[in-house]
JSON list of C-alpha atoms in Angstrom, two decimals:
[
{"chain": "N", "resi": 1, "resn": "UNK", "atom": "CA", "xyz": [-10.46, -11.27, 20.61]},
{"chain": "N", "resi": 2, "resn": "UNK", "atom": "CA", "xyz": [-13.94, -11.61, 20.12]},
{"chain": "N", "resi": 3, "resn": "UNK", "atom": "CA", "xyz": [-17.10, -11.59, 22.36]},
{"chain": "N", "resi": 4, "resn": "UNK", "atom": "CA", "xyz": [-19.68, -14.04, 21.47]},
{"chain": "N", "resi": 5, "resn": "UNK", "atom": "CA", "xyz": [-21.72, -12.98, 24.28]},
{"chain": "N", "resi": 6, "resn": "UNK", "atom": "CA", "xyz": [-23.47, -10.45, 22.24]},
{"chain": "N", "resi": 7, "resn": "UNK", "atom": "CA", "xyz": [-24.69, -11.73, 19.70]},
{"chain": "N", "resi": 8, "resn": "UNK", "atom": "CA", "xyz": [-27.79, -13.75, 18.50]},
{"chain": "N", "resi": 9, "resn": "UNK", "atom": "CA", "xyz": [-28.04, -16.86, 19.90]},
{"chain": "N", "resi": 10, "resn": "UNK", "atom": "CA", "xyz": [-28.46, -19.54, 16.53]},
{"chain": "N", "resi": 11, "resn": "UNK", "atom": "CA", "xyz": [-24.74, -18.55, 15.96]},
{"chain": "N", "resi": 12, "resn": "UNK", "atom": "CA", "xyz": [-25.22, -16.56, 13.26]},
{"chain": "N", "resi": 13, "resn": "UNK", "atom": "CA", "xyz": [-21.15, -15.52, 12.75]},
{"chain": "N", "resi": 14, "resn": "UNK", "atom": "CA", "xyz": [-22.07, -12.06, 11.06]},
{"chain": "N", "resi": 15, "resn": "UNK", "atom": "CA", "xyz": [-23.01, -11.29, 15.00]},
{"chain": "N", "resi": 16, "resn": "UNK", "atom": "CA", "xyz": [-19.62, -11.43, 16.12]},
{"chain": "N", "resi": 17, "resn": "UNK", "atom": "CA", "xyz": [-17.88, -8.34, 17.61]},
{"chain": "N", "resi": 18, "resn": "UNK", "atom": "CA", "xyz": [-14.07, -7.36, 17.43]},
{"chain": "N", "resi": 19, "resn": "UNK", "atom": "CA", "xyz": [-12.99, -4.51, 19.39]},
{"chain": "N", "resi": 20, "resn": "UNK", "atom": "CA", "xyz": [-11.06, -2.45, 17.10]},
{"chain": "N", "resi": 21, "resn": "UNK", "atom": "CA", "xyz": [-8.22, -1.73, 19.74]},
{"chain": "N", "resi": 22, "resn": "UNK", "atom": "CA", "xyz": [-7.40, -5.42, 19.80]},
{"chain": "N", "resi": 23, "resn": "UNK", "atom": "CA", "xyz": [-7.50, -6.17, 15.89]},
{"chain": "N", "resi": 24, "resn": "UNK", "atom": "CA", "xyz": [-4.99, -3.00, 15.46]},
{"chain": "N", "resi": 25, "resn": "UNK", "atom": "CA", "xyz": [-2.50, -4.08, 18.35]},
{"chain": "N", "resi": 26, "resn": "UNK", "atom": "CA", "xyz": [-2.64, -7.31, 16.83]},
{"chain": "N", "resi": 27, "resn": "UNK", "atom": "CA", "xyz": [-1.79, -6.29, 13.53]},
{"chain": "N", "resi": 28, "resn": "UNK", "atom": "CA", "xyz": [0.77, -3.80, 14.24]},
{"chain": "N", "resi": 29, "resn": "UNK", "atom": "CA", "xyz": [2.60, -7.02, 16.52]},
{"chain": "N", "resi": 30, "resn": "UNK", "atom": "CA", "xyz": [3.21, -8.74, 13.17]},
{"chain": "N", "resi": 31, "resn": "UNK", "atom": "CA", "xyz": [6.82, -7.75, 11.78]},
{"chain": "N", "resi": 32, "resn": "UNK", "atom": "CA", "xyz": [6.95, -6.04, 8.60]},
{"chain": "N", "resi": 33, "resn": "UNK", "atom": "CA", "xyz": [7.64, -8.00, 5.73]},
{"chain": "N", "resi": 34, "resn": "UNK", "atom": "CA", "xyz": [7.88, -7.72, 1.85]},
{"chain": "N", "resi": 35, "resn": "UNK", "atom": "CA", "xyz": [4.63, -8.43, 0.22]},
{"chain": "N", "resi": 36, "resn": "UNK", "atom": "CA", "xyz": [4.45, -11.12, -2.95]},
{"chain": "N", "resi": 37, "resn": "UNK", "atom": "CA", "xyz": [5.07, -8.74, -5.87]},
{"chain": "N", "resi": 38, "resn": "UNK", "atom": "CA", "xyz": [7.96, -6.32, -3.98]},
{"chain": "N", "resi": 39, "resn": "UNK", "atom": "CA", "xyz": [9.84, -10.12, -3.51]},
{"chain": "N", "resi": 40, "resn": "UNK", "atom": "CA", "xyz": [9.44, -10.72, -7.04]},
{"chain": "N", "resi": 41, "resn": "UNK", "atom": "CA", "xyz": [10.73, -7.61, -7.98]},
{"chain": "N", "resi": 42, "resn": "UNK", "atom": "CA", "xyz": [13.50, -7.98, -5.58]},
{"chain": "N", "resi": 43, "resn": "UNK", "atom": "CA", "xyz": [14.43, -11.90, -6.69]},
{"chain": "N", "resi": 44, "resn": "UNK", "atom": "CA", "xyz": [14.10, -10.89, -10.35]},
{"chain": "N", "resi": 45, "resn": "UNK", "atom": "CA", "xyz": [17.10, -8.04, -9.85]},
{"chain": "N", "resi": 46, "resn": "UNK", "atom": "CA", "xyz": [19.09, -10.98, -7.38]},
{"chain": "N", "resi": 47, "resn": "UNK", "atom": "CA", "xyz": [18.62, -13.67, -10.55]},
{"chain": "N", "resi": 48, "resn": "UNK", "atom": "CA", "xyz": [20.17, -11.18, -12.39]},
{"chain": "N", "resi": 49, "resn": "UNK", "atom": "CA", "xyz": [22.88, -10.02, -10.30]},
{"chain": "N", "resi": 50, "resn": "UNK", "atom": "CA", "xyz": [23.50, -13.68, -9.81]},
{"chain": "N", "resi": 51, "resn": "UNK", "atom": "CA", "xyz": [24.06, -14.23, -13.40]},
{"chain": "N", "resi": 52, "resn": "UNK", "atom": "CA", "xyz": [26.07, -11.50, -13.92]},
{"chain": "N", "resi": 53, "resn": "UNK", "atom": "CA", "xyz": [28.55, -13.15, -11.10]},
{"chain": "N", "resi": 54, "resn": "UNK", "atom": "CA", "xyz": [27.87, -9.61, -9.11]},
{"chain": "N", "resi": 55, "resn": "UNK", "atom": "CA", "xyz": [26.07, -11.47, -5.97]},
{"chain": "N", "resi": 56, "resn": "UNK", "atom": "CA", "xyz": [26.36, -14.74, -4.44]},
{"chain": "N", "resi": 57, "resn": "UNK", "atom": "CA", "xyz": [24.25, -15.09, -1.16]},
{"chain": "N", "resi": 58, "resn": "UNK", "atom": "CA", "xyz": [21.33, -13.35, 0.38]},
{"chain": "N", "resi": 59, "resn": "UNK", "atom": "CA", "xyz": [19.27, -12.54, 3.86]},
{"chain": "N", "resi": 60, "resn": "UNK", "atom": "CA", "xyz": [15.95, -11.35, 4.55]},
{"chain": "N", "resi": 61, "resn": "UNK", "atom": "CA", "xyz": [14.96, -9.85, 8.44]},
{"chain": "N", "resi": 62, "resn": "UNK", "atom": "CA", "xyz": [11.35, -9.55, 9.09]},
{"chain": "N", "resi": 63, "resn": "UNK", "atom": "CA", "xyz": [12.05, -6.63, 11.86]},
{"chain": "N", "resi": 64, "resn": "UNK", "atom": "CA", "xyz": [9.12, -5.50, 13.88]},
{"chain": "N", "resi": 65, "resn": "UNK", "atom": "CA", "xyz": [9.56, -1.60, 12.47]},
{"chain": "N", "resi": 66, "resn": "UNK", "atom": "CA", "xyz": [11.23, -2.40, 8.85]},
{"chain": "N", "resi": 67, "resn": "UNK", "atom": "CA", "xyz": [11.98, -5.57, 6.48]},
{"chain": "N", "resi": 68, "resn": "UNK", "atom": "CA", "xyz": [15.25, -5.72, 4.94]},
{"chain": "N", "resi": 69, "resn": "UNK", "atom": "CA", "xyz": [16.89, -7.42, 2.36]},
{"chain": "N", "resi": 70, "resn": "UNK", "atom": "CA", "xyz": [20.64, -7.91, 2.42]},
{"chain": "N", "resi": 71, "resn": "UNK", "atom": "CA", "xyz": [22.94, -8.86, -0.18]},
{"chain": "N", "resi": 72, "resn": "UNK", "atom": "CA", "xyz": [26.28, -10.33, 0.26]},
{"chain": "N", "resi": 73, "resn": "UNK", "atom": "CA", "xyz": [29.45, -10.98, -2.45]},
{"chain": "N", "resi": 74, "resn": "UNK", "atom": "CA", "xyz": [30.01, -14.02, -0.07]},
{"chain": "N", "resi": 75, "resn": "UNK", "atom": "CA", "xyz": [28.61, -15.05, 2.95]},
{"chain": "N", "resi": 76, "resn": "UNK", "atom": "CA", "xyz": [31.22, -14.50, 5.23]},
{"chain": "N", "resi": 77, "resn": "UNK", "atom": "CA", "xyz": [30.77, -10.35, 4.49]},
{"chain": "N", "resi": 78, "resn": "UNK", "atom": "CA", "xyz": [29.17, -7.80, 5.41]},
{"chain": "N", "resi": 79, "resn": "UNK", "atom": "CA", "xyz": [26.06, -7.09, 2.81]},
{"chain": "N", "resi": 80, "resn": "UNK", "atom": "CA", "xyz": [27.53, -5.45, -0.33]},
{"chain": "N", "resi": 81, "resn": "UNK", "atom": "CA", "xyz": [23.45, -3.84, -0.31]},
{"chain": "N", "resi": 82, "resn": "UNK", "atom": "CA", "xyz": [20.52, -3.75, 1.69]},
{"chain": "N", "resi": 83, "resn": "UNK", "atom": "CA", "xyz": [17.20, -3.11, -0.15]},
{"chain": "N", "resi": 84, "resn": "UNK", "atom": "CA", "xyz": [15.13, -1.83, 3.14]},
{"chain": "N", "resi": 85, "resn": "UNK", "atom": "CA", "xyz": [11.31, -1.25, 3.48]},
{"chain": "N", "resi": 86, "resn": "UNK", "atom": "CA", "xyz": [10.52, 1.37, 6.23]},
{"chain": "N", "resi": 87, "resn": "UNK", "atom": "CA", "xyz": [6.59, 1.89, 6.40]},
{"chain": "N", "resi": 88, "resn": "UNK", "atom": "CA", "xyz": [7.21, 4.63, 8.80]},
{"chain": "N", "resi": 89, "resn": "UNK", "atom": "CA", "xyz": [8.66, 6.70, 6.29]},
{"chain": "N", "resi": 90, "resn": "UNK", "atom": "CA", "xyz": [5.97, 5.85, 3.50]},
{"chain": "N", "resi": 91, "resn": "UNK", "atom": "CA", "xyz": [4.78, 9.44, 3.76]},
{"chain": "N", "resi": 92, "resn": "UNK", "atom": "CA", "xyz": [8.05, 11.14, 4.45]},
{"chain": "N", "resi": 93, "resn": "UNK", "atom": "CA", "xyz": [10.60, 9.85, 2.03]},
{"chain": "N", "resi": 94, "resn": "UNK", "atom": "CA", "xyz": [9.41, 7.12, 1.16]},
{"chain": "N", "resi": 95, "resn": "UNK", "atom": "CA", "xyz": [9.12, 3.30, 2.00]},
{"chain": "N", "resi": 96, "resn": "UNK", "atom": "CA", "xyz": [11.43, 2.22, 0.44]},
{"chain": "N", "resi": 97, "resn": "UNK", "atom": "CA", "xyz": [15.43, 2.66, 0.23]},
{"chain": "N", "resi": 98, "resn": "UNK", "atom": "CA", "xyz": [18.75, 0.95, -1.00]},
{"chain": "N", "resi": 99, "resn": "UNK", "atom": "CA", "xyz": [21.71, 1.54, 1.38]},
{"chain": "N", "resi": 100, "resn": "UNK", "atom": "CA", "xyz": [25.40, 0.48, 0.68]},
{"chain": "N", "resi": 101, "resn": "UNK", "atom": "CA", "xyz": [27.89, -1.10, 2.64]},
{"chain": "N", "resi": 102, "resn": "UNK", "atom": "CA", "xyz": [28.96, 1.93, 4.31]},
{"chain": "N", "resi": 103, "resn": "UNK", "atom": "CA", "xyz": [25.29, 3.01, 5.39]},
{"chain": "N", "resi": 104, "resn": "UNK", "atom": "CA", "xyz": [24.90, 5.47, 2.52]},
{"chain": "N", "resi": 105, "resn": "UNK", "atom": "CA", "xyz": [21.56, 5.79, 1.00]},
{"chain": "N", "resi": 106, "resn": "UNK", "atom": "CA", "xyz": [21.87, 5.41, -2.46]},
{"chain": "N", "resi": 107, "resn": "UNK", "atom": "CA", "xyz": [18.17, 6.14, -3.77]},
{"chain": "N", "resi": 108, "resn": "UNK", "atom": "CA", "xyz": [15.06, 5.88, -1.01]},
{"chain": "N", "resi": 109, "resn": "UNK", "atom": "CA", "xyz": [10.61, 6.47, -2.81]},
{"chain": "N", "resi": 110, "resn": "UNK", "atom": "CA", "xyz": [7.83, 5.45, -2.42]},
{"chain": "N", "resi": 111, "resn": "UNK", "atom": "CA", "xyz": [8.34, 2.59, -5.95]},
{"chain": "N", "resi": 112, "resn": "UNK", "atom": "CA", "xyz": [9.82, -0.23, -5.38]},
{"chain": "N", "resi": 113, "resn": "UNK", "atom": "CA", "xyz": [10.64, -0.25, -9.26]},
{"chain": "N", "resi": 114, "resn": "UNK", "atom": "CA", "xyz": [12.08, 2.86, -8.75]},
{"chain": "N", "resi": 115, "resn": "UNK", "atom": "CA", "xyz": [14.58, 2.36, -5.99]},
{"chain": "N", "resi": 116, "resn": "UNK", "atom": "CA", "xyz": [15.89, -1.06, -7.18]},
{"chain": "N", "resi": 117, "resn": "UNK", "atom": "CA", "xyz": [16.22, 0.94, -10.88]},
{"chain": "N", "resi": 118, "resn": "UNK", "atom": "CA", "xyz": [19.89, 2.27, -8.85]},
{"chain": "N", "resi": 119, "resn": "UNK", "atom": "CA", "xyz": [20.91, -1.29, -9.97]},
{"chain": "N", "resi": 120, "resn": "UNK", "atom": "CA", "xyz": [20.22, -0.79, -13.72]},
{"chain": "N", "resi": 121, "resn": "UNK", "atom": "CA", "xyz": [23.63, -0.49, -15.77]},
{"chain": "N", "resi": 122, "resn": "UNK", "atom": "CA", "xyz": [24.61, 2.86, -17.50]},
{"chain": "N", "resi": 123, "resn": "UNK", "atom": "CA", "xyz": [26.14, 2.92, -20.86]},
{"chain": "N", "resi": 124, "resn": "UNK", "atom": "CA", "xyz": [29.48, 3.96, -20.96]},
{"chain": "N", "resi": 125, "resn": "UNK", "atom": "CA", "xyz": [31.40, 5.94, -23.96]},
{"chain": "N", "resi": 126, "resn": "UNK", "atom": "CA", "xyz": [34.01, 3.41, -25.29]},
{"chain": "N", "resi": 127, "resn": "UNK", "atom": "CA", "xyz": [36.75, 5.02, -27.21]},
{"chain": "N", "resi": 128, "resn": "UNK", "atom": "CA", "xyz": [37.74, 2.61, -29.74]}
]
């Protein structure tokens, strides 16, 4: 990846050349993944869920075109939820996207906050 051969020759390391075609193809051959704060965000609403005995178990994929994060009643099931991140479609509709069991997107933008806000409870009118 890079070509010492062109540089000056006391090793000075600001000398060294990367061919921009080979640090792109190697970036794009990383999967995509959730970044630090979009897994906090994402852990924070499973601690919850947890507590609220809504969730039990839960998978992350590191795919090479999207990153998903699936969440399961018990681990034997299908995922009740999968929170996805699409960078593909960060321009489009969005990176993000929360998709039920039956493949139905329930809310897809380009927050995080946003999309995982599908989660949030709604008050209800109790008669009493």
């Amino acid at each position: 990846m890079t070509d010492r051969g062109g540089g000056t020759e006391d090793g000075d390391a600001s000398a060294i050349l990367i061919p921009l075609h080979e640090a792109r193809r190697e970036r794009f051959d990383q999967p995509v993944r959730f970044d630090r704060p979009e897994l906090d965000q994402i852990l924070r609403l499973y601690g919850r869920m947890v507590a609220a005995n809504e969730w039990r178990d839960y998978a992350i994929d590191h795919l090479t075109d999207r990153a998903v994060f699936s969440v399961f009643r018990r681990a034997s099931e299908v995922p009740l939820f999968q929170i996805v991140k699409d960078p593909k479609l960060a321009r489009k509709q969005g990176a993000f996207a929360v998709i039920a069991a039956g493949g139905r997107i329930l809310k897809r933008g380009q927050e995080l906050g946003r999309v995982l806000g599908v989660f949030d409870s709604k008050l209800k009118l109790v008669e009493a």
